[in-house]
Amino acid sequence: MFRTNAELMKRAREGGYAIGAFNTNNLEITKSIFRAASEEKSPIILAISPSAAKYAGIDNLVAMARIGTEETGVPVSVHLDHGTEFEHIIQAIRAGFSSIMFDGSKYPYEKNVELTKEAVKIGHAAGITVEGELGRLVGVEEQISVSEREASMTDPDQALDFVERTGVDALAVSIGNAHGWYKGKPLLDFARLEAISKKIGDKALIVLHGASGIPDEDIRRAISLGITKINIDTETRDAFKRGVAQFMQENPDVIDPRKIMKPAMEEMFKIVSKKIRLFGSSGRASESIAYVTGRVA
Ligand code: G3H
Ligand code: 13P
Ligand code: ZN
C-alpha cells in the first residue's frame, strides 16, 4: 500500500527533515532507490514523469514500486512528476499512483489556477494528494535578464492566493532553482522562500525541484525554511552514466547487460543514499509509518 506525498511530508515538516523524490524510469534505477531507502530506513517518493511512464510502461513501473515497497517495508509514495495534461493524471490514478503533480506553470496565472483546481478535484476524488507549481523553473540553458529571472520566480502573495484557490496539498516553488546541471553556483532566493513559507503556513507543503547540484548547505537551509520534498533526477542519471561509461572503458568486450549495469546501480545507490542522509530522512521509516497509521502521540 503506497502512502501519499502529503502524509510523508507532514511528518517530515514536524520532524524538520525532507523526503527525497527520486525519478525513476527503469528497473535498475528503481532497485537502486529502494536499496538506498531500505539501508537508510527512510521514507521515499518515487517520481515518475509522463515520459518515463511512456518509456517503461506505467504498469511496469508501478509493479516494481509495489514489489520494492513490500520487500523493504519502508513508506513509499508513487508520484506523477510534472503531469501537464489531464490524460497524465487519469493514467497515473488508474495505474495506482498515490500522488500527482499537475504542472500548469507554463500557463498565465489565472489559467494555471483554473487547471490546477480541476486537477485537485480529480486527485482528491481519487483519494490522493496533489502538487501544483507556481513560478517558472528557468532552464539552465536559457539566457535571461535579471528582471526576467525575478519575474519567473514565485511571488509569496500569489502563492497564498494559489494555494487557497486551488486547494493543492503541495506547492513547487521557483526561487532560482532549475532542472539539470547549474552553470556555476545556484543562487537561491532564501528570503523569498522564507516569505512564501510564512504566507502559506500550514495551508500547503512546499517542494523544491531541480535540486541536483545544489550545495549541501543550501539544501539544509531550504529544509530549515520549510521545504519538505526535494526532487533529484540529474545526479542519479549522472551516476548511471558514470557507472556504465567507466565499466565499458575498462571492459570494452563485455556484452552482458547485467554486468554493464551493476556498477551503474552501485553508483546510483551511493548518490541516493547520500541525498537521503542530507535530507535528514534516514531512520525515519518507522515513525513515518506510525504517523500515517495514527500511532504517533
Ligand atoms: O523534471 C523532470 C524530470 O527530470 C523528469 O524528466 O521528463 O525526461 O523524464 P523526464
Ligand atoms: P534535477 O534533474 O535538476 O535533479 O531536477 C529533478 C526534478 O525537479 C524532477 O521533477
Ligand atoms: Zn521538476
mmCIF file of C-alpha atoms and ligand atoms in Angstrom:
data_model
loop_
_atom_site.group_PDB
_atom_site.id
_atom_site.type_symbol
_atom_site.label_atom_id
_atom_site.label_comp_id
_atom_site.label_asym_id
_atom_site.label_seq_id
_atom_site.Cartn_x
_atom_site.Cartn_y
_atom_site.Cartn_z
ATOM 1 C CA MET A 1 0.000 0.000 0.000
ATOM 2 C CA PHE A 2 1.503 3.329 -1.028
ATOM 3 C CA ARG A 3 1.462 6.448 1.176
ATOM 4 C CA THR A 4 0.529 9.845 -0.173
ATOM 5 C CA ASN A 5 3.146 12.583 -0.509
ATOM 6 C CA ALA A 6 1.244 14.731 1.966
ATOM 7 C CA GLU A 7 1.306 12.039 4.667
ATOM 8 C CA LEU A 8 5.062 11.682 4.396
ATOM 9 C CA MET A 9 5.728 15.411 4.023
ATOM 10 C CA LYS A 10 3.600 16.441 7.009
ATOM 11 C CA ARG A 11 5.575 14.130 9.240
ATOM 12 C CA ALA A 12 8.791 15.472 7.714
ATOM 13 C CA ARG A 13 7.722 19.029 8.489
ATOM 14 C CA GLU A 14 7.165 18.139 12.130
ATOM 15 C CA GLY A 15 10.492 16.324 12.249
ATOM 16 C CA GLY A 16 12.458 19.073 10.476
ATOM 17 C CA TYR A 17 13.583 16.965 7.520
ATOM 18 C CA ALA A 18 12.599 16.416 3.891
ATOM 19 C CA ILE A 19 11.606 13.453 1.753
ATOM 20 C CA GLY A 20 13.643 12.758 -1.383
ATOM 21 C CA ALA A 21 11.624 12.410 -4.563
ATOM 22 C CA PHE A 22 13.813 10.357 -6.873
ATOM 23 C CA ASN A 23 12.930 9.999 -10.535
ATOM 24 C CA THR A 24 12.887 6.520 -11.983
ATOM 25 C CA ASN A 25 12.338 5.120 -15.424
ATOM 26 C CA ASN A 26 13.666 1.579 -15.333
ATOM 27 C CA LEU A 27 14.378 -1.467 -13.203
ATOM 28 C CA GLU A 28 17.957 -0.516 -12.361
ATOM 29 C CA ILE A 29 17.121 2.976 -11.082
ATOM 30 C CA THR A 30 14.114 1.684 -9.121
ATOM 31 C CA LYS A 31 16.087 -1.087 -7.438
ATOM 32 C CA SER A 32 18.927 1.307 -6.556
ATOM 33 C CA ILE A 33 16.487 3.772 -4.966
ATOM 34 C CA PHE A 34 14.809 1.004 -2.961
ATOM 35 C CA ARG A 35 18.138 -0.399 -1.815
ATOM 36 C CA ALA A 36 19.158 3.050 -0.535
ATOM 37 C CA ALA A 37 15.780 3.627 1.160
ATOM 38 C CA SER A 38 15.949 0.209 2.777
ATOM 39 C CA GLU A 39 19.514 0.543 4.071
ATOM 40 C CA GLU A 40 18.846 4.089 5.309
ATOM 41 C CA LYS A 41 15.442 3.073 6.733
ATOM 42 C CA SER A 42 13.945 6.098 5.029
ATOM 43 C CA PRO A 43 10.572 7.008 3.561
ATOM 44 C CA ILE A 44 10.843 7.870 -0.151
ATOM 45 C CA ILE A 45 8.886 9.267 -3.034
ATOM 46 C CA LEU A 46 9.314 7.524 -6.385
ATOM 47 C CA ALA A 47 8.804 10.167 -9.046
ATOM 48 C CA ILE A 48 7.573 9.078 -12.456
ATOM 49 C CA SER A 49 7.303 11.598 -15.266
ATOM 50 C CA PRO A 50 4.897 11.146 -18.192
ATOM 51 C CA SER A 51 7.846 10.407 -20.477
ATOM 52 C CA ALA A 52 9.224 7.835 -18.005
ATOM 53 C CA ALA A 53 5.787 6.189 -17.908
ATOM 54 C CA LYS A 54 5.728 6.100 -21.689
ATOM 55 C CA TYR A 55 9.255 4.714 -21.912
ATOM 56 C CA ALA A 56 8.944 1.882 -19.382
ATOM 57 C CA GLY A 57 5.205 1.298 -19.407
ATOM 58 C CA ILE A 58 3.357 2.855 -16.483
ATOM 59 C CA ASP A 59 2.172 -0.515 -15.113
ATOM 60 C CA ASN A 60 5.698 -1.932 -15.187
ATOM 61 C CA LEU A 61 6.954 0.956 -13.037
ATOM 62 C CA VAL A 62 4.089 0.649 -10.559
ATOM 63 C CA ALA A 63 4.560 -3.138 -10.340
ATOM 64 C CA MET A 64 8.241 -2.606 -9.491
ATOM 65 C CA ALA A 65 7.272 0.005 -6.909
ATOM 66 C CA ARG A 66 4.810 -2.435 -5.294
ATOM 67 C CA ILE A 67 7.421 -5.164 -5.070
ATOM 68 C CA GLY A 68 10.020 -2.750 -3.690
ATOM 69 C CA THR A 69 7.565 -1.469 -1.095
ATOM 70 C CA GLU A 70 6.682 -4.987 0.042
ATOM 71 C CA GLU A 71 10.290 -6.142 0.119
ATOM 72 C CA THR A 72 11.703 -3.155 2.010
ATOM 73 C CA GLY A 73 8.775 -2.230 4.262
ATOM 74 C CA VAL A 74 9.661 1.476 4.047
ATOM 75 C CA PRO A 75 6.905 4.066 3.454
ATOM 76 C CA VAL A 76 6.710 4.840 -0.262
ATOM 77 C CA SER A 77 4.675 7.253 -2.321
ATOM 78 C CA VAL A 78 4.425 6.803 -6.075
ATOM 79 C CA HIS A 79 4.090 10.240 -7.546
ATOM 80 C CA LEU A 80 3.399 11.649 -11.007
ATOM 81 C CA ASP A 81 6.131 14.196 -11.737
ATOM 82 C CA HIS A 82 5.264 17.175 -13.970
ATOM 83 C CA GLY A 83 1.935 15.972 -15.307
ATOM 84 C CA THR A 84 0.992 18.663 -17.788
ATOM 85 C CA GLU A 85 -2.191 17.162 -19.230
ATOM 86 C CA PHE A 86 -5.286 15.703 -17.607
ATOM 87 C CA GLU A 87 -4.540 12.470 -19.518
ATOM 88 C CA HIS A 88 -1.350 12.110 -17.451
ATOM 89 C CA ILE A 89 -3.312 12.453 -14.230
ATOM 90 C CA ILE A 90 -6.010 9.992 -15.174
ATOM 91 C CA GLN A 91 -3.450 7.434 -16.367
ATOM 92 C CA ALA A 92 -1.487 7.805 -13.118
ATOM 93 C CA ILE A 93 -4.591 7.385 -10.953
ATOM 94 C CA ARG A 94 -5.668 4.370 -12.976
ATOM 95 C CA ALA A 95 -2.210 2.821 -12.571
ATOM 96 C CA GLY A 96 -2.386 3.212 -8.764
ATOM 97 C CA PHE A 97 -0.215 6.270 -8.060
ATOM 98 C CA SER A 98 -0.676 7.771 -4.601
ATOM 99 C CA SER A 99 0.152 11.337 -5.546
ATOM 100 C CA ILE A 100 0.144 13.536 -8.620
ATOM 101 C CA MET A 101 1.676 16.776 -9.751
ATOM 102 C CA PHE A 102 -0.205 18.989 -12.144
ATOM 103 C CA ASP A 103 2.299 21.428 -13.590
ATOM 104 C CA GLY A 104 0.449 24.395 -15.043
ATOM 105 C CA SER A 105 3.400 26.730 -14.662
ATOM 106 C CA LYS A 106 3.668 27.339 -18.403
ATOM 107 C CA TYR A 107 0.219 28.977 -18.400
ATOM 108 C CA PRO A 108 -0.731 32.509 -17.392
ATOM 109 C CA TYR A 109 -1.669 32.715 -13.690
ATOM 110 C CA GLU A 110 -5.468 32.512 -13.995
ATOM 111 C CA LYS A 111 -5.268 29.537 -16.372
ATOM 112 C CA ASN A 112 -2.833 27.792 -14.016
ATOM 113 C CA VAL A 113 -5.305 28.332 -11.142
ATOM 114 C CA GLU A 114 -8.237 27.050 -13.166
ATOM 115 C CA LEU A 115 -6.496 23.884 -14.415
ATOM 116 C CA THR A 116 -4.773 23.084 -11.117
ATOM 117 C CA LYS A 117 -8.072 23.452 -9.250
ATOM 118 C CA GLU A 118 -9.604 20.903 -11.590
ATOM 119 C CA ALA A 119 -6.631 18.572 -11.088
ATOM 120 C CA VAL A 120 -7.061 18.860 -7.309
ATOM 121 C CA LYS A 121 -10.735 17.972 -7.640
ATOM 122 C CA ILE A 122 -9.817 14.850 -9.624
ATOM 123 C CA GLY A 123 -6.924 13.832 -7.336
ATOM 124 C CA HIS A 124 -8.876 14.311 -4.132
ATOM 125 C CA ALA A 125 -11.852 12.408 -5.531
ATOM 126 C CA ALA A 126 -9.427 9.513 -6.066
ATOM 127 C CA GLY A 127 -8.103 9.836 -2.501
ATOM 128 C CA ILE A 128 -4.631 11.024 -3.437
ATOM 129 C CA THR A 129 -2.711 14.264 -2.887
ATOM 130 C CA VAL A 130 -1.881 16.906 -5.462
ATOM 131 C CA GLU A 131 1.132 19.152 -6.064
ATOM 132 C CA GLY A 132 0.926 22.295 -8.176
ATOM 133 C CA GLU A 133 3.637 24.609 -9.484
ATOM 134 C CA LEU A 134 3.720 28.357 -9.393
ATOM 135 C CA GLY A 135 6.516 30.338 -10.984
ATOM 136 C CA ARG A 136 8.577 29.008 -13.829
ATOM 137 C CA LEU A 137 11.753 26.968 -13.448
ATOM 138 C CA VAL A 138 14.100 28.667 -15.868
ATOM 139 C CA GLY A 139 16.145 26.216 -17.964
ATOM 140 C CA VAL A 140 19.890 26.251 -17.273
ATOM 141 C CA GLU A 141 20.500 26.978 -20.963
ATOM 142 C CA GLU A 142 18.170 29.974 -21.033
ATOM 143 C CA GLN A 143 19.827 33.375 -21.281
ATOM 144 C CA ILE A 144 17.584 35.739 -19.318
ATOM 145 C CA SER A 145 17.949 39.152 -17.763
ATOM 146 C CA VAL A 146 17.858 39.827 -14.016
ATOM 147 C CA SER A 147 14.317 41.215 -14.263
ATOM 148 C CA GLU A 148 13.127 38.204 -16.282
ATOM 149 C CA ARG A 149 14.706 35.923 -13.686
ATOM 150 C CA GLU A 150 12.865 37.818 -10.943
ATOM 151 C CA ALA A 151 9.569 37.618 -12.860
ATOM 152 C CA SER A 152 9.900 33.844 -13.274
ATOM 153 C CA MET A 153 10.091 33.336 -9.516
ATOM 154 C CA THR A 154 7.174 32.543 -7.192
ATOM 155 C CA ASP A 155 5.549 35.588 -5.641
ATOM 156 C CA PRO A 156 4.687 34.965 -1.945
ATOM 157 C CA ASP A 157 1.294 36.754 -2.054
ATOM 158 C CA GLN A 158 0.339 34.962 -5.247
ATOM 159 C CA ALA A 159 1.483 31.663 -3.690
ATOM 160 C CA LEU A 160 -1.041 32.081 -0.882
ATOM 161 C CA ASP A 161 -3.784 33.027 -3.332
ATOM 162 C CA PHE A 162 -2.881 29.988 -5.494
ATOM 163 C CA VAL A 163 -2.966 27.587 -2.560
ATOM 164 C CA GLU A 164 -6.281 28.946 -1.271
ATOM 165 C CA ARG A 165 -7.999 28.956 -4.646
ATOM 166 C CA THR A 166 -6.730 25.604 -5.944
ATOM 167 C CA GLY A 167 -6.658 23.591 -2.706
ATOM 168 C CA VAL A 168 -3.294 21.986 -3.605
ATOM 169 C CA ASP A 169 -1.653 19.888 -0.911
ATOM 170 C CA ALA A 170 1.829 20.910 -2.009
ATOM 171 C CA LEU A 171 3.371 23.718 -3.991
ATOM 172 C CA ALA A 172 6.519 23.574 -6.127
ATOM 173 C CA VAL A 173 8.249 26.931 -5.985
ATOM 174 C CA SER A 174 10.654 28.819 -8.195
ATOM 175 C CA ILE A 175 13.335 30.549 -6.132
ATOM 176 C CA GLY A 176 16.262 30.381 -8.556
ATOM 177 C CA ASN A 177 16.215 26.577 -8.826
ATOM 178 C CA ALA A 178 16.414 24.925 -12.256
ATOM 179 C CA HIS A 179 16.310 21.459 -13.784
ATOM 180 C CA GLY A 180 19.585 19.920 -14.941
ATOM 181 C CA TRP A 181 23.119 20.976 -14.002
ATOM 182 C CA TYR A 182 23.599 24.576 -12.867
ATOM 183 C CA LYS A 183 26.141 26.749 -14.568
ATOM 184 C CA GLY A 184 28.186 27.838 -11.582
ATOM 185 C CA LYS A 185 26.777 28.013 -8.059
ATOM 186 C CA PRO A 186 22.972 28.213 -7.935
ATOM 187 C CA LEU A 187 21.725 31.474 -6.461
ATOM 188 C CA LEU A 188 18.676 30.576 -4.416
ATOM 189 C CA ASP A 189 16.485 33.384 -3.109
ATOM 190 C CA PHE A 190 16.114 32.260 0.513
ATOM 191 C CA ALA A 191 14.345 35.446 1.586
ATOM 192 C CA ARG A 192 11.670 34.649 -0.987
ATOM 193 C CA LEU A 193 11.406 31.058 0.249
ATOM 194 C CA GLU A 194 11.013 32.278 3.820
ATOM 195 C CA ALA A 195 8.304 34.737 2.756
ATOM 196 C CA ILE A 196 6.441 32.010 0.830
ATOM 197 C CA SER A 197 6.683 29.669 3.822
ATOM 198 C CA LYS A 198 5.331 32.314 6.197
ATOM 199 C CA LYS A 199 2.475 33.264 3.879
ATOM 200 C CA ILE A 200 1.376 29.694 3.225
ATOM 201 C CA GLY A 201 1.855 28.454 6.792
ATOM 202 C CA ASP A 202 0.269 25.048 7.168
ATOM 203 C CA LYS A 203 -2.132 25.544 4.260
ATOM 204 C CA ALA A 204 0.212 23.578 1.952
ATOM 205 C CA LEU A 205 3.563 21.835 1.865
ATOM 206 C CA ILE A 206 6.484 23.223 -0.117
ATOM 207 C CA VAL A 207 8.560 21.432 -2.747
ATOM 208 C CA LEU A 208 11.985 22.102 -4.249
ATOM 209 C CA HIS A 209 12.521 20.885 -7.810
ATOM 210 C CA GLY A 210 15.842 20.868 -9.631
ATOM 211 C CA ALA A 211 17.848 20.003 -6.530
ATOM 212 C CA SER A 212 20.720 18.252 -8.341
ATOM 213 C CA GLY A 213 23.854 20.333 -7.964
ATOM 214 C CA ILE A 214 22.556 22.498 -5.118
ATOM 215 C CA PRO A 215 25.258 22.596 -2.411
ATOM 216 C CA ASP A 216 24.555 20.685 0.789
ATOM 217 C CA GLU A 217 24.454 23.805 2.976
ATOM 218 C CA ASP A 218 21.806 25.363 0.714
ATOM 219 C CA ILE A 219 19.723 22.187 0.862
ATOM 220 C CA ARG A 220 19.878 22.248 4.676
ATOM 221 C CA ARG A 221 18.868 25.898 4.682
ATOM 222 C CA ALA A 222 15.955 25.220 2.336
ATOM 223 C CA ILE A 223 14.740 22.454 4.657
ATOM 224 C CA SER A 224 15.035 24.770 7.664
ATOM 225 C CA LEU A 225 12.819 27.248 5.776
ATOM 226 C CA GLY A 226 10.044 24.725 5.179
ATOM 227 C CA ILE A 227 10.917 22.568 2.144
ATOM 228 C CA THR A 228 9.704 19.001 2.782
ATOM 229 C CA LYS A 229 10.087 17.366 -0.649
ATOM 230 C CA ILE A 230 13.251 17.558 -2.705
ATOM 231 C CA ASN A 231 13.402 16.358 -6.313
ATOM 232 C CA ILE A 232 16.515 14.685 -7.666
ATOM 233 C CA ASP A 233 16.960 13.310 -11.159
ATOM 234 C CA THR A 234 20.089 14.664 -12.864
ATOM 235 C CA GLU A 235 22.522 13.427 -10.205
ATOM 236 C CA THR A 236 21.063 9.908 -10.429
ATOM 237 C CA ARG A 237 21.293 9.988 -14.224
ATOM 238 C CA ASP A 238 24.872 11.171 -13.971
ATOM 239 C CA ALA A 239 25.713 8.329 -11.572
ATOM 240 C CA PHE A 240 24.154 5.857 -14.009
ATOM 241 C CA LYS A 241 26.171 7.215 -16.922
ATOM 242 C CA ARG A 242 29.386 7.307 -14.921
ATOM 243 C CA GLY A 243 28.982 3.689 -13.851
ATOM 244 C CA VAL A 244 28.298 2.445 -17.382
ATOM 245 C CA ALA A 245 30.989 4.605 -19.005
ATOM 246 C CA GLN A 246 33.719 3.583 -16.602
ATOM 247 C CA PHE A 247 32.823 -0.082 -16.837
ATOM 248 C CA MET A 248 32.784 -0.036 -20.645
ATOM 249 C CA GLN A 249 36.093 1.765 -20.754
ATOM 250 C CA GLU A 250 37.665 -0.883 -18.549
ATOM 251 C CA ASN A 251 35.777 -3.827 -20.096
ATOM 252 C CA PRO A 252 35.136 -2.970 -23.749
ATOM 253 C CA ASP A 253 34.392 -6.572 -24.727
ATOM 254 C CA VAL A 254 31.684 -7.296 -22.157
ATOM 255 C CA ILE A 255 28.213 -7.524 -23.693
ATOM 256 C CA ASP A 256 26.205 -8.918 -20.735
ATOM 257 C CA PRO A 257 23.805 -6.105 -19.715
ATOM 258 C CA ARG A 258 23.739 -7.388 -16.125
ATOM 259 C CA LYS A 259 27.481 -6.893 -15.812
ATOM 260 C CA ILE A 260 27.326 -3.500 -17.507
ATOM 261 C CA MET A 261 24.502 -2.259 -15.259
ATOM 262 C CA LYS A 262 25.933 -3.474 -11.952
ATOM 263 C CA PRO A 263 28.443 -0.657 -11.361
ATOM 264 C CA ALA A 264 25.831 1.878 -12.516
ATOM 265 C CA MET A 265 23.433 0.554 -9.878
ATOM 266 C CA GLU A 266 26.144 0.818 -7.249
ATOM 267 C CA GLU A 267 26.800 4.461 -8.214
ATOM 268 C CA MET A 268 23.068 5.305 -8.132
ATOM 269 C CA PHE A 269 22.665 3.571 -4.786
ATOM 270 C CA LYS A 270 25.516 5.687 -3.379
ATOM 271 C CA ILE A 271 24.136 9.000 -4.602
ATOM 272 C CA VAL A 272 20.564 8.278 -3.437
ATOM 273 C CA SER A 273 21.851 7.167 -0.015
ATOM 274 C CA LYS A 274 23.906 10.357 0.261
ATOM 275 C CA LYS A 275 20.887 12.526 -0.560
ATOM 276 C CA ILE A 276 18.669 10.665 1.919
ATOM 277 C CA ARG A 277 21.223 11.351 4.663
ATOM 278 C CA LEU A 278 21.489 15.000 3.610
ATOM 279 C CA PHE A 279 17.716 15.443 3.663
ATOM 280 C CA GLY A 280 17.607 14.024 7.192
ATOM 281 C CA SER A 281 15.132 11.241 6.433
ATOM 282 C CA SER A 282 17.451 8.362 7.417
ATOM 283 C CA GLY A 283 15.948 6.251 10.193
ATOM 284 C CA ARG A 284 12.533 7.917 9.799
ATOM 285 C CA ALA A 285 10.759 4.971 8.164
ATOM 286 C CA SER A 286 9.128 3.563 11.267
ATOM 287 C CA GLU A 287 7.989 6.877 12.752
ATOM 288 C CA SER A 288 6.567 7.775 9.357
ATOM 289 C CA ILE A 289 4.591 4.521 9.239
ATOM 290 C CA ALA A 290 3.413 5.085 12.816
ATOM 291 C CA TYR A 291 2.368 8.620 11.918
ATOM 292 C CA VAL A 292 0.258 7.687 8.948
ATOM 293 C CA THR A 293 -1.418 4.917 10.858
ATOM 294 C CA GLY A 294 -2.148 7.382 13.638
ATOM 295 C CA ARG A 295 0.037 5.846 16.304
ATOM 296 C CA VAL A 296 2.324 8.805 16.984
ATOM 297 C CA ALA A 297 1.410 10.624 20.189
HETATM 298 O O1 G3H B 1 11.967 17.401 -14.118
HETATM 299 C C1 G3H B 1 11.794 16.431 -14.841
HETATM 300 C C2 G3H B 1 12.453 15.160 -14.547
HETATM 301 O O2 G3H B 1 13.849 15.291 -14.555
HETATM 302 C C3 G3H B 1 11.984 14.082 -15.489
HETATM 303 O O3 G3H B 1 12.486 14.265 -16.749
HETATM 304 O O4 G3H B 1 10.653 14.132 -18.423
HETATM 305 O O5 G3H B 1 12.997 13.466 -19.011
HETATM 306 O O6 G3H B 1 11.599 12.040 -17.505
HETATM 307 P P1 G3H B 1 11.886 13.438 -17.996
HETATM 308 P P1 13P B 2 17.078 17.692 -11.359
HETATM 309 O O1 13P B 2 17.117 16.813 -12.580
HETATM 310 O O2 13P B 2 17.699 19.024 -11.615
HETATM 311 O O3 13P B 2 17.602 16.994 -10.171
HETATM 312 O O4 13P B 2 15.528 18.009 -11.078
HETATM 313 C C1 13P B 2 14.670 16.949 -10.800
HETATM 314 C C2 13P B 2 13.260 17.401 -10.777
HETATM 315 O O5 13P B 2 12.930 18.514 -10.427
HETATM 316 C C3 13P B 2 12.239 16.404 -11.156
HETATM 317 O O6 13P B 2 10.961 16.951 -11.132
HETATM 318 ZN ZN ZN B 3 10.916 19.042 -11.581
#
